[in-house]
Amino acid sequence: MDLRAELLKSIWYAFTALDVEKSGKVSKSQLKVLSHNLYTVLKIPHDPVALEEHFRDDDDGPVSSQGYMPYLNKYILDKVEEGAFIKEQFDELCWTLTAKKNYKPDRNGNSVVSHQDAFKLWCLFNFLSEDKYPLVMVPDEVEYLLKKICTAMNVELNSCELEDYLSQEPQGQGGLTVWQFLDMVNSGRFLRGIEQEAISMAVEEVYQEVIEDGYLWKKGQLRRNWSERWFMLKPSVLSYYMSEERKEKKGSIALDKHCCVEVLPDRDGKRCMFCVKTSSRTYEMSASDTRQRQEWTLAIQTAIRLQAEGKKSLHKDLKQKRREQREQREQRKAAKEEEMQRLKQLQEEKERKLQELELLKEAQRQAEILLQEEEQRRRQQHEEMQRTLEIQLQEAEQARASMQAEMVLKEAEAERQRKRILELEDMQERLQEALQQEVKARQDEEAVRYAQARLLAEEEEKLKELMKLKEEQEEYIIKTQREKQVLKQEMENKNKCLEEAQKQLEEVRVNRQRVDQDVMAAQRKLRQASTNVKHWNVQMNRLMHPIGPGDKRTNSSGGVFAGYQPLLSRRDSSLK
């Protein structure tokens, strides 16, 4: 798990805490405040322009976690430098936001852990939780963390009781959430009879072991005096500060594969001494007791070994190994279940095969009996069929001879019919041409009628205008009696307009006469087309007479193509 993933886990809790309506979205004003606080605790230079631009007020509404991630990655996480900030302060900020909404200790003060211990358990939970959201801790990791705390108090954890509790507790995504975990610890079910102070010390010890920091005495290089410093161990560096607030960094020791740790004998009034040797210097340190010295020397040696192997952290490495072991157990369990299922299927398949075998034997006996009966019945049917076939063969020979004679007659008849069809097809083509001429004449007539109607409408409009002008002229005549001199010019103008309207009316009448002549010409064409259609109908009726087998063509009065006559009659009536 890299630094970005660790920071994202804590930020996820802060984001979900601001999501009051549990809709997956947070208002821009709240995200603006959260981003400003993240700038501060992560020691990142503030970018007020980008902050105001990204979270300006508009109509877009709240922002989802996916909408916040681009800004978070670009302006915050990409600028974070490991060691430039105090991660505990960052975790406290996210814990404060999420605990206010989600952490619910006993109101009567009967909680097993204090608020500060709950924060440390929250940090440990984030470290051991799975790398997927929503964050959960699998039962194996829950048991591992509780065993670490109990071991620090010299108490044995009741694994059976824990297993019963986990089986009864509803688990989402295959594990416990941090709030379920804190409720389980505060219930006192697994820490009965233990004082809160002892639990707090155990939580602090496990927290320092996993986070890998604490106080040590360090001997100076120049003045050779001893000073108490707060040490923090990272995979590649051992940093030391003036105090646990880590505000003033005094120095750091770079760890690589050339470094080593050695235990020193007690001297200069200091006990539990050890030193870290690098390629350029030897650092002497003193722990408070033998156990602390052993833990620090082991942790530093492990960090040097992991650094040489290219790994990150002892506890992260152990966590990865536990995860791999869980996956292997689950794979073995799945394989075992699959094998049992396969064996069960094979057993069922075997039983089914035995039943099918018994059924097949019984079916074979029945089939032998039926086969004998069928053989006897088949012999009888074969004899009857042979007699029937002989009779049918004789009848077929007779039918063949009669059909050959009939085929000769049919071929002659078909030849006559083919000739008649060719004549009718030629006649049909001529009729279609006449019909097309008639349709064209009707279309011309319709166009002429439309033009005549348009001219009549124009004539009516002109008449209306003429009547209107006459009425206006009469009004002007009445007014001229009083204002004759004033309106004389206007009367002349009106007279001119009247003359122009009369000319236009005359033109409309001339156009009307021309259209009437066009209509009469179209009607003559239509009558001529109708006469042609009637002529061809008469010719068709003469040709459409039935032809009987062996009859003469001159005496036929109907036939196969008599059906054409009603069709042509209907077409003629529609054309009329």
Coordinates of C-alpha atoms in Angstrom, one line a residue:
M1 CA 0.0 0.0 0.0
D2 CA 1.7 3.3 -1.1
L3 CA 1.2 6.7 0.6
R4 CA -1.5 7.7 -1.9
A5 CA -3.7 4.7 -1.0
E6 CA -3.2 5.3 2.8
L7 CA -4.3 9.0 2.4
L8 CA -7.3 8.0 0.2
K9 CA -8.6 5.7 2.9
S10 CA -8.8 8.5 5.5
I11 CA -10.1 11.0 2.9
W12 CA -12.8 8.6 2.0
Y13 CA -14.1 8.6 5.6
A14 CA -14.0 12.4 5.6
F15 CA -16.0 12.6 2.3
T16 CA -18.6 10.1 3.4
A17 CA -19.0 12.0 6.7
L18 CA -19.9 15.2 4.8
D19 CA -22.5 13.2 2.8
V20 CA -25.3 13.9 5.2
E21 CA -28.1 12.7 2.9
K22 CA -26.2 9.5 1.9
S23 CA -26.7 10.3 -1.7
G24 CA -23.0 9.9 -2.7
K25 CA -22.6 13.7 -3.2
V26 CA -21.3 16.5 -1.1
S27 CA -21.9 20.3 -1.5
K28 CA -19.2 22.4 -3.1
S29 CA -18.8 24.6 0.0
Q30 CA -18.1 21.7 2.2
L31 CA -15.6 20.2 -0.3
K32 CA -13.9 23.6 -0.5
V33 CA -13.4 23.7 3.3
L34 CA -12.2 20.1 3.3
S35 CA -9.7 20.8 0.5
H36 CA -8.4 23.9 2.4
N37 CA -7.8 21.8 5.5
L38 CA -6.1 19.1 3.5
Y39 CA -3.7 21.7 2.0
T40 CA -2.9 22.8 5.6
V41 CA -2.2 19.4 7.3
L42 CA -0.4 18.0 4.2
K43 CA 1.9 21.1 4.1
I44 CA 1.0 21.7 0.5
P45 CA 1.2 25.3 -0.9
H46 CA -2.3 26.7 -1.2
D47 CA -3.7 27.4 -4.6
P48 CA -6.6 29.7 -3.9
V49 CA -7.2 30.4 -7.6
A50 CA -7.7 26.7 -8.5
L51 CA -9.8 26.2 -5.3
E52 CA -12.2 29.0 -6.1
E53 CA -12.4 28.1 -9.8
H54 CA -13.1 24.4 -9.1
F55 CA -15.7 25.0 -6.4
R56 CA -17.3 28.2 -7.6
D57 CA -21.1 28.5 -7.1
D58 CA -23.1 27.5 -10.1
D59 CA -26.2 25.4 -10.9
D60 CA -24.4 22.1 -11.1
G61 CA -25.3 21.1 -7.5
P62 CA -23.3 18.8 -5.2
V63 CA -20.3 16.8 -6.3
S64 CA -19.9 13.0 -6.2
S65 CA -16.8 11.2 -5.1
Q66 CA -15.9 10.5 -8.8
G67 CA -16.3 14.2 -9.5
Y68 CA -14.0 15.2 -6.6
M69 CA -11.3 12.7 -7.5
P70 CA -9.8 14.6 -10.5
Y71 CA -9.2 17.8 -8.3
L72 CA -8.0 15.7 -5.4
N73 CA -5.4 13.8 -7.5
K74 CA -4.2 16.9 -9.5
Y75 CA -4.0 19.6 -6.8
I76 CA -3.5 17.6 -3.6
L77 CA -2.3 14.0 -3.8
D78 CA 0.1 14.6 -6.7
K79 CA 1.8 17.3 -4.6
V80 CA 2.2 15.3 -1.4
E81 CA 5.8 14.5 -0.3
E82 CA 6.4 11.7 2.1
G83 CA 8.0 13.0 5.3
A84 CA 7.0 16.6 4.6
F85 CA 3.9 16.4 6.9
I86 CA 2.8 14.7 10.1
K87 CA 0.5 11.8 9.1
E88 CA -1.0 11.6 12.6
Q89 CA -2.3 15.2 12.2
F90 CA -3.8 14.3 8.8
D91 CA -5.5 11.2 10.3
E92 CA -6.8 13.3 13.3
L93 CA -8.4 15.7 10.8
C94 CA -10.3 12.9 8.9
W95 CA -11.1 11.1 12.2
T96 CA -12.6 14.3 13.7
L97 CA -14.9 14.7 10.7
T98 CA -16.1 11.1 10.5
A99 CA -16.2 10.4 14.3
K100 CA -18.6 13.3 14.9
K101 CA -21.1 11.6 12.6
N102 CA -20.5 7.9 13.0
Y103 CA -18.7 7.1 16.3
K104 CA -21.3 6.6 19.1
P105 CA -19.6 5.7 22.4
D106 CA -21.5 5.0 25.6
R107 CA -23.1 8.3 26.8
N108 CA -22.8 7.2 30.4
G109 CA -19.0 7.0 30.1
N110 CA -18.9 3.2 30.2
S111 CA -17.0 2.8 27.0
V112 CA -14.1 0.3 27.1
V113 CA -11.8 2.6 25.1
S114 CA -11.3 6.3 25.3
H115 CA -11.8 8.7 22.4
Q116 CA -8.0 8.8 21.7
D117 CA -7.8 5.0 21.8
A118 CA -10.7 4.8 19.4
F119 CA -8.8 7.1 17.0
K120 CA -5.7 4.8 17.2
L121 CA -7.9 1.7 16.6
W122 CA -9.4 3.6 13.6
C123 CA -5.9 4.1 12.3
L124 CA -5.0 0.4 12.8
F125 CA -8.2 -0.6 11.1
N126 CA -7.4 1.6 8.0
F127 CA -3.9 -0.1 7.9
L128 CA -5.3 -3.6 8.0
S129 CA -8.5 -3.1 6.0
E130 CA -8.9 -4.3 2.4
D131 CA -7.9 -2.1 -0.5
K132 CA -11.5 -1.7 -1.8
Y133 CA -14.4 0.6 -0.9
P134 CA -16.4 0.6 1.3
L135 CA -13.6 -0.2 3.6
V136 CA -13.9 -3.4 5.6
M137 CA -11.6 -5.7 7.7
V138 CA -11.9 -9.4 7.1
P139 CA -12.4 -11.7 10.1
D140 CA -8.8 -13.0 10.0
E141 CA -7.5 -9.4 10.3
V142 CA -9.9 -8.7 13.1
E143 CA -8.7 -11.7 15.0
Y144 CA -5.1 -10.7 14.3
L145 CA -5.5 -7.2 15.7
L146 CA -7.4 -8.4 18.8
K147 CA -4.7 -11.0 19.5
K148 CA -2.1 -8.3 19.2
I149 CA -3.9 -6.2 21.8
C150 CA -4.6 -9.1 24.1
T151 CA -0.9 -10.2 23.9
A152 CA 0.2 -6.8 24.9
M153 CA -2.0 -7.2 28.1
N154 CA -0.8 -10.8 28.6
V155 CA -4.4 -12.0 28.1
E156 CA -5.5 -14.8 25.8
L157 CA -8.2 -14.1 23.3
N158 CA -11.2 -16.4 23.2
S159 CA -11.2 -17.3 19.5
C160 CA -14.4 -19.4 19.7
E161 CA -16.4 -16.6 21.2
L162 CA -15.0 -14.2 18.6
E163 CA -16.0 -16.6 15.8
D164 CA -19.6 -16.9 17.3
Y165 CA -19.8 -13.1 17.4
L166 CA -18.6 -12.6 13.8
S167 CA -21.1 -15.3 12.6
Q168 CA -24.0 -13.4 14.3
E169 CA -22.9 -9.9 13.2
P170 CA -24.1 -8.9 9.7
Q171 CA -21.1 -8.4 7.5
G172 CA -21.1 -6.3 4.4
Q173 CA -18.5 -7.0 1.6
G174 CA -17.2 -10.0 3.5
G175 CA -16.0 -8.1 6.7
L176 CA -16.6 -5.6 9.5
T177 CA -16.8 -1.9 9.1
V178 CA -14.7 0.3 11.4
W179 CA -17.9 1.3 13.3
Q180 CA -18.9 -2.3 13.9
F181 CA -15.3 -3.1 15.0
L182 CA -15.4 -0.2 17.6
D183 CA -18.8 -1.2 18.8
M184 CA -17.5 -4.7 19.3
V185 CA -14.5 -3.5 21.3
N186 CA -16.6 -1.1 23.4
S187 CA -19.1 -3.9 24.2
G188 CA -16.4 -5.4 26.5
R189 CA -17.3 -8.9 25.3
F190 CA -13.7 -9.8 24.7
L191 CA -12.0 -7.5 27.3
R192 CA -13.9 -8.4 30.4
G193 CA -12.4 -7.4 33.8
I194 CA -9.6 -5.4 32.2
E195 CA -9.1 -1.8 33.3
Q196 CA -9.4 1.0 30.7
E197 CA -5.8 2.1 31.5
A198 CA -4.4 -1.3 30.6
I199 CA -6.4 -1.4 27.4
S200 CA -5.2 2.1 26.5
M201 CA -1.6 1.1 27.1
A202 CA -2.0 -2.1 25.0
V203 CA -3.6 -0.1 22.2
E204 CA -0.8 2.5 22.3
E205 CA 1.8 -0.3 22.2
V206 CA 0.2 -2.0 19.2
Y207 CA -0.2 1.4 17.5
Q208 CA 3.5 2.3 18.0
E209 CA 4.5 -1.2 16.8
V210 CA 2.5 -0.9 13.6
I211 CA 3.2 2.8 13.0
E212 CA 6.8 2.2 14.2
D213 CA 7.6 5.3 16.3
G214 CA 8.5 6.1 19.9
Y215 CA 11.0 7.8 22.3
L216 CA 14.7 6.8 22.4
W217 CA 17.9 8.4 23.9
K218 CA 20.4 9.4 21.3
K219 CA 24.1 10.3 21.8
G220 CA 25.2 13.5 20.0
Q221 CA 28.1 13.4 17.5
L222 CA 29.9 16.6 18.5
R223 CA 29.1 17.2 22.1
R224 CA 28.7 13.5 22.9
N225 CA 25.7 14.3 25.2
W226 CA 22.6 12.2 25.5
S227 CA 19.2 13.7 24.4
E228 CA 15.7 12.2 24.3
R229 CA 14.3 12.2 20.8
W230 CA 11.1 11.0 19.1
F231 CA 12.0 8.4 16.5
M232 CA 9.9 7.4 13.5
L233 CA 10.9 4.4 11.4
K234 CA 10.1 4.3 7.7
P235 CA 11.2 1.6 5.2
S236 CA 14.2 3.6 4.0
V237 CA 14.8 6.2 6.7
L238 CA 14.9 6.5 10.5
S239 CA 13.9 10.1 11.4
Y240 CA 14.1 11.7 14.8
Y241 CA 12.3 14.8 16.2
M242 CA 12.5 17.0 19.2
S243 CA 9.1 15.7 20.5
E244 CA 6.2 13.5 19.5
E245 CA 4.5 16.5 17.9
R246 CA 7.2 16.2 15.2
K247 CA 7.2 20.0 14.6
E248 CA 11.1 20.2 14.7
K249 CA 13.0 17.6 12.9
K250 CA 16.5 17.1 14.2
G251 CA 17.8 14.6 11.6
S252 CA 17.5 11.3 9.8
I253 CA 19.4 8.1 9.3
A254 CA 19.3 6.7 5.7
L255 CA 18.8 2.9 5.8
D256 CA 20.2 0.7 3.0
K257 CA 21.6 -2.8 2.6
H258 CA 25.0 -1.7 3.9
C259 CA 23.6 -0.7 7.3
C260 CA 23.5 -2.9 10.4
V261 CA 22.3 -2.9 14.0
E262 CA 24.4 -4.0 17.0
V263 CA 23.6 -4.4 20.7
L264 CA 26.0 -2.5 23.0
P265 CA 26.9 -3.1 26.6
D266 CA 25.7 -0.6 29.3
R267 CA 28.1 2.4 29.9
D268 CA 28.1 6.1 30.7
G269 CA 25.1 5.5 33.0
K270 CA 23.0 4.3 30.1
R271 CA 21.4 0.9 29.8
C272 CA 19.8 -1.1 27.0
M273 CA 22.1 0.4 24.4
F274 CA 22.4 -0.4 20.7
C275 CA 23.8 1.3 17.6
V276 CA 23.0 1.7 14.0
K277 CA 26.0 1.6 11.7
T278 CA 25.9 3.2 8.3
S279 CA 28.6 3.6 5.7
S280 CA 29.5 7.1 7.0
R281 CA 28.6 7.1 10.8
T282 CA 27.6 5.1 13.8
Y283 CA 24.5 6.3 15.8
E284 CA 24.3 5.2 19.5
M285 CA 20.9 5.0 21.1
S286 CA 19.4 3.8 24.4
A287 CA 16.0 2.3 25.0
S288 CA 13.9 2.4 28.2
D289 CA 14.0 -1.3 28.8
T290 CA 15.3 -4.6 27.2
R291 CA 12.0 -5.3 25.5
Q292 CA 11.9 -1.9 23.8
R293 CA 15.5 -2.3 22.7
Q294 CA 14.7 -5.7 21.2
E295 CA 11.6 -4.3 19.4
W296 CA 13.6 -1.4 17.9
T297 CA 16.6 -3.5 16.8
L298 CA 14.3 -6.1 15.2
A299 CA 12.2 -3.4 13.5
I300 CA 15.3 -1.6 12.2
Q301 CA 16.9 -4.9 11.0
T302 CA 13.6 -5.8 9.3
A303 CA 13.4 -2.4 7.6
I304 CA 17.0 -2.9 6.3
R305 CA 16.1 -6.3 5.0
L306 CA 12.9 -5.2 3.4
Q307 CA 14.8 -2.2 1.8
A308 CA 17.3 -4.6 0.3
E309 CA 14.4 -6.8 -1.0
G310 CA 12.6 -3.8 -2.4
K311 CA 9.6 -4.1 0.0
K312 CA 7.9 -1.4 1.9
S313 CA 7.2 -2.4 5.6
L314 CA 7.3 -5.4 7.9
H315 CA 3.6 -5.1 8.9
K316 CA 2.6 -4.4 5.3
D317 CA 4.6 -7.4 4.2
L318 CA 3.0 -9.6 6.9
K319 CA -0.4 -8.3 5.9
Q320 CA 0.3 -9.2 2.3
K321 CA 1.4 -12.7 3.4
R322 CA -1.7 -13.2 5.5
R323 CA -3.8 -12.1 2.6
E324 CA -2.0 -14.6 0.3
Q325 CA -2.5 -17.3 2.9
R326 CA -6.3 -16.5 3.1
E327 CA -6.5 -16.7 -0.7
Q328 CA -4.7 -20.0 -0.7
R329 CA -7.1 -21.3 2.1
E330 CA -10.1 -20.1 0.1
Q331 CA -8.7 -21.7 -3.0
R332 CA -8.1 -25.0 -1.2
K333 CA -11.5 -24.9 0.3
A334 CA -13.1 -24.1 -3.0
A335 CA -11.1 -27.0 -4.6
K336 CA -12.2 -29.4 -1.9
E337 CA -15.8 -28.4 -2.2
E338 CA -15.6 -28.8 -6.0
E339 CA -14.0 -32.2 -5.5
M340 CA -16.8 -33.3 -3.1
Q341 CA -19.4 -32.0 -5.5
R342 CA -17.8 -33.9 -8.3
L343 CA -17.7 -37.1 -6.3
K344 CA -21.3 -36.6 -5.3
Q345 CA -22.2 -36.1 -9.0
L346 CA -20.2 -39.2 -9.9
Q347 CA -22.0 -41.3 -7.3
E348 CA -25.4 -40.0 -8.5
E349 CA -24.3 -40.7 -12.1
K350 CA -23.3 -44.3 -11.1
E351 CA -26.7 -44.9 -9.4
R352 CA -28.5 -43.5 -12.4
K353 CA -26.5 -45.7 -14.8
L354 CA -27.4 -48.8 -12.7
Q355 CA -31.1 -47.8 -12.9
E356 CA -30.8 -47.2 -16.6
L357 CA -29.1 -50.6 -17.0
E358 CA -32.0 -52.4 -15.3
L359 CA -34.5 -50.5 -17.4
L360 CA -32.5 -51.4 -20.5
K361 CA -32.6 -55.1 -19.6
E362 CA -36.3 -55.1 -19.0
A363 CA -36.8 -53.1 -22.2
Q364 CA -34.6 -55.7 -24.1
R365 CA -36.9 -58.5 -22.9
Q366 CA -40.0 -56.6 -23.9
A367 CA -38.4 -55.8 -27.2
E368 CA -37.6 -59.4 -28.0
I369 CA -41.3 -60.3 -27.5
L370 CA -42.4 -57.4 -29.5
L371 CA -39.9 -58.3 -32.2
Q372 CA -41.3 -61.8 -32.6
E373 CA -44.8 -60.4 -32.8
E374 CA -43.7 -57.7 -35.3
E375 CA -41.9 -60.3 -37.5
Q376 CA -45.1 -62.4 -37.8
R377 CA -47.2 -59.4 -38.5
R378 CA -44.7 -58.1 -41.0
R379 CA -44.8 -61.4 -42.9
Q380 CA -48.6 -61.2 -43.2
Q381 CA -48.4 -57.6 -44.3
H382 CA -45.7 -58.4 -46.8
E383 CA -47.9 -61.1 -48.4
E384 CA -50.9 -58.7 -48.5
M385 CA -48.8 -55.9 -49.9
Q386 CA -47.4 -58.2 -52.6
R387 CA -50.9 -59.1 -53.8
T388 CA -52.0 -55.4 -53.6
L389 CA -49.0 -54.3 -55.6
E390 CA -49.7 -56.8 -58.4
I391 CA -53.2 -55.5 -58.7
Q392 CA -52.0 -51.8 -58.6
L393 CA -49.3 -52.6 -61.3
Q394 CA -52.0 -53.9 -63.7
E395 CA -54.1 -50.8 -63.1
A396 CA -51.1 -48.6 -63.5
E397 CA -50.3 -50.2 -66.9
Q398 CA -53.9 -49.5 -68.1
A399 CA -53.8 -45.9 -66.7
R400 CA -50.4 -45.3 -68.5
A401 CA -51.8 -46.3 -71.8
S402 CA -54.9 -44.0 -71.4
M403 CA -52.7 -41.2 -70.2
Q404 CA -50.4 -41.4 -73.2
A405 CA -53.4 -41.0 -75.5
E406 CA -54.7 -38.1 -73.5
M407 CA -51.3 -36.5 -73.5
V408 CA -51.3 -36.4 -77.3
L409 CA -54.7 -34.6 -77.2
K410 CA -53.5 -32.2 -74.5
E411 CA -50.4 -31.2 -76.4
A412 CA -52.4 -30.3 -79.5
E413 CA -54.8 -28.3 -77.3
A414 CA -51.8 -26.6 -75.6
E415 CA -50.4 -25.5 -79.0
R416 CA -53.7 -23.9 -79.9
Q417 CA -53.9 -22.2 -76.5
R418 CA -50.3 -20.8 -76.9
K419 CA -51.3 -19.2 -80.2
R420 CA -54.4 -17.7 -78.7
I421 CA -52.4 -16.3 -75.8
L422 CA -50.0 -14.6 -78.1
E423 CA -52.9 -12.9 -80.0
L424 CA -54.4 -11.8 -76.6
E425 CA -51.1 -10.4 -75.4
D426 CA -50.7 -8.3 -78.5
M427 CA -54.3 -7.1 -78.1
Q428 CA -53.6 -6.3 -74.4
E429 CA -50.6 -4.1 -75.4
R430 CA -52.7 -2.1 -77.8
L431 CA -55.4 -1.6 -75.2
Q432 CA -52.9 -0.4 -72.7
E433 CA -51.6 2.2 -75.2
A434 CA -55.2 3.4 -75.8
L435 CA -55.8 3.5 -72.0
Q436 CA -52.6 5.6 -71.5
Q437 CA -53.8 8.0 -74.1
E438 CA -57.2 8.3 -72.4
V439 CA -55.5 8.9 -69.0
K440 CA -53.3 11.6 -70.5
A441 CA -56.4 13.2 -72.0
R442 CA -58.1 13.2 -68.6
Q443 CA -55.1 14.7 -67.0
D444 CA -55.1 17.5 -69.6
E445 CA -58.8 18.1 -69.0
E446 CA -58.2 18.3 -65.2
A447 CA -55.4 20.8 -65.8
V448 CA -57.6 22.9 -68.0
R449 CA -60.5 22.8 -65.5
Y450 CA -58.1 23.9 -62.8
A451 CA -56.9 26.8 -64.9
Q452 CA -60.6 27.7 -65.7
A453 CA -61.5 27.6 -62.0
R454 CA -58.5 29.8 -61.2
L455 CA -59.5 32.4 -63.9
L456 CA -63.1 32.4 -62.6
A457 CA -61.8 33.1 -59.1
E458 CA -59.7 35.9 -60.4
E459 CA -62.7 37.2 -62.3
E460 CA -64.8 37.2 -59.2
E461 CA -62.0 39.1 -57.3
K462 CA -61.9 41.7 -60.0
L463 CA -65.7 42.0 -60.0
K464 CA -65.6 42.6 -56.2
E465 CA -62.9 45.2 -56.6
L466 CA -65.0 46.9 -59.4
M467 CA -68.1 46.9 -57.2
K468 CA -66.0 48.3 -54.3
L469 CA -64.6 51.0 -56.6
K470 CA -68.1 51.9 -57.8
E471 CA -69.3 52.3 -54.2
E472 CA -66.3 54.4 -53.4
Q473 CA -67.0 56.5 -56.5
E474 CA -70.6 57.1 -55.4
E475 CA -69.4 58.2 -52.0
Y476 CA -66.9 60.5 -53.6
I477 CA -69.7 61.9 -55.9
I478 CA -71.8 62.8 -52.8
K479 CA -68.8 64.4 -51.1
T480 CA -68.0 66.4 -54.3
Q481 CA -71.2 68.4 -53.9
R482 CA -69.6 70.1 -50.9
E483 CA -65.9 69.7 -51.8
K484 CA -66.0 69.5 -55.6
Q485 CA -62.9 71.6 -56.2
V486 CA -60.9 69.8 -53.5
L487 CA -61.7 66.2 -54.6
K488 CA -61.7 66.7 -58.4
Q489 CA -58.1 65.3 -58.7
E490 CA -59.0 62.3 -56.6
M491 CA -62.0 61.5 -58.8
E492 CA -59.8 61.5 -61.8
N493 CA -57.5 59.0 -60.1
K494 CA -60.4 56.8 -59.2
N495 CA -61.6 56.9 -62.8
K496 CA -58.2 55.8 -64.0
C497 CA -58.2 52.9 -61.5
L498 CA -61.7 51.9 -62.7
E499 CA -60.6 51.9 -66.3
E500 CA -57.6 49.7 -65.5
A501 CA -59.9 47.3 -63.6
Q502 CA -62.3 47.2 -66.5
K503 CA -59.3 46.4 -68.8
Q504 CA -58.2 43.7 -66.4
L505 CA -61.8 42.3 -66.4
E506 CA -61.8 42.3 -70.1
E507 CA -58.5 40.4 -70.2
V508 CA -59.9 37.9 -67.7
R509 CA -62.9 37.3 -69.9
V510 CA -60.6 36.8 -72.9
N511 CA -58.5 34.3 -70.9
R512 CA -61.7 32.5 -69.9
Q513 CA -62.8 32.1 -73.5
R514 CA -59.4 30.7 -74.3
V515 CA -59.6 28.2 -71.4
D516 CA -63.1 27.2 -72.6
Q517 CA -61.7 26.5 -76.0
D518 CA -58.9 24.4 -74.4
V519 CA -61.6 22.5 -72.4
M520 CA -63.6 21.8 -75.5
A521 CA -60.4 20.5 -77.3
A522 CA -59.6 18.2 -74.3
Q523 CA -63.2 16.9 -74.3
R524 CA -62.8 16.1 -78.1
K525 CA -59.6 14.2 -77.3
L526 CA -61.3 12.3 -74.5
R527 CA -64.3 11.4 -76.8
Q528 CA -61.8 10.2 -79.5
A529 CA -59.9 8.1 -76.9
S530 CA -63.2 6.6 -75.7
T531 CA -64.1 5.7 -79.3
N532 CA -60.8 4.0 -79.7
V533 CA -61.3 2.0 -76.5
K534 CA -64.8 0.9 -77.7
H535 CA -63.3 -0.1 -81.1
W536 CA -60.7 -2.3 -79.5
N537 CA -63.3 -3.8 -77.1
V538 CA -65.3 -4.9 -80.1
Q539 CA -62.2 -6.4 -81.6
M540 CA -61.4 -8.2 -78.4
N541 CA -65.0 -9.6 -78.0
R542 CA -64.7 -11.1 -81.5
L543 CA -61.5 -12.9 -80.6
M544 CA -62.7 -14.2 -77.2
H545 CA -64.7 -17.4 -77.9
P546 CA -64.2 -20.8 -76.2
I547 CA -62.2 -23.4 -78.0
G548 CA -63.2 -27.0 -77.2
P549 CA -61.1 -30.1 -77.8
G550 CA -61.4 -31.0 -81.5
D551 CA -63.7 -28.0 -82.3
K552 CA -63.2 -25.7 -85.2
R553 CA -61.9 -22.2 -84.5
T554 CA -64.6 -20.4 -86.5
N555 CA -67.5 -21.9 -84.4
S556 CA -66.0 -21.1 -80.9
S557 CA -67.9 -18.7 -78.7
G558 CA -66.0 -18.8 -75.3
G559 CA -63.1 -20.7 -74.0
V560 CA -60.2 -20.5 -71.6
F561 CA -59.8 -16.8 -72.0
A562 CA -63.5 -15.9 -71.7
G563 CA -62.5 -14.4 -68.3
Y564 CA -60.9 -11.5 -70.1
Q565 CA -64.3 -10.1 -71.2
P566 CA -65.6 -9.0 -67.7
L567 CA -62.1 -7.5 -67.0
L568 CA -62.2 -5.4 -70.2
S569 CA -65.8 -4.5 -69.6
R570 CA -65.0 -3.2 -66.1
R571 CA -62.0 -1.2 -67.5
D572 CA -64.2 0.3 -70.3
S573 CA -66.9 1.3 -67.8
S574 CA -64.2 3.0 -65.5
L575 CA -62.8 4.9 -68.5
K576 CA -66.3 6.1 -69.4

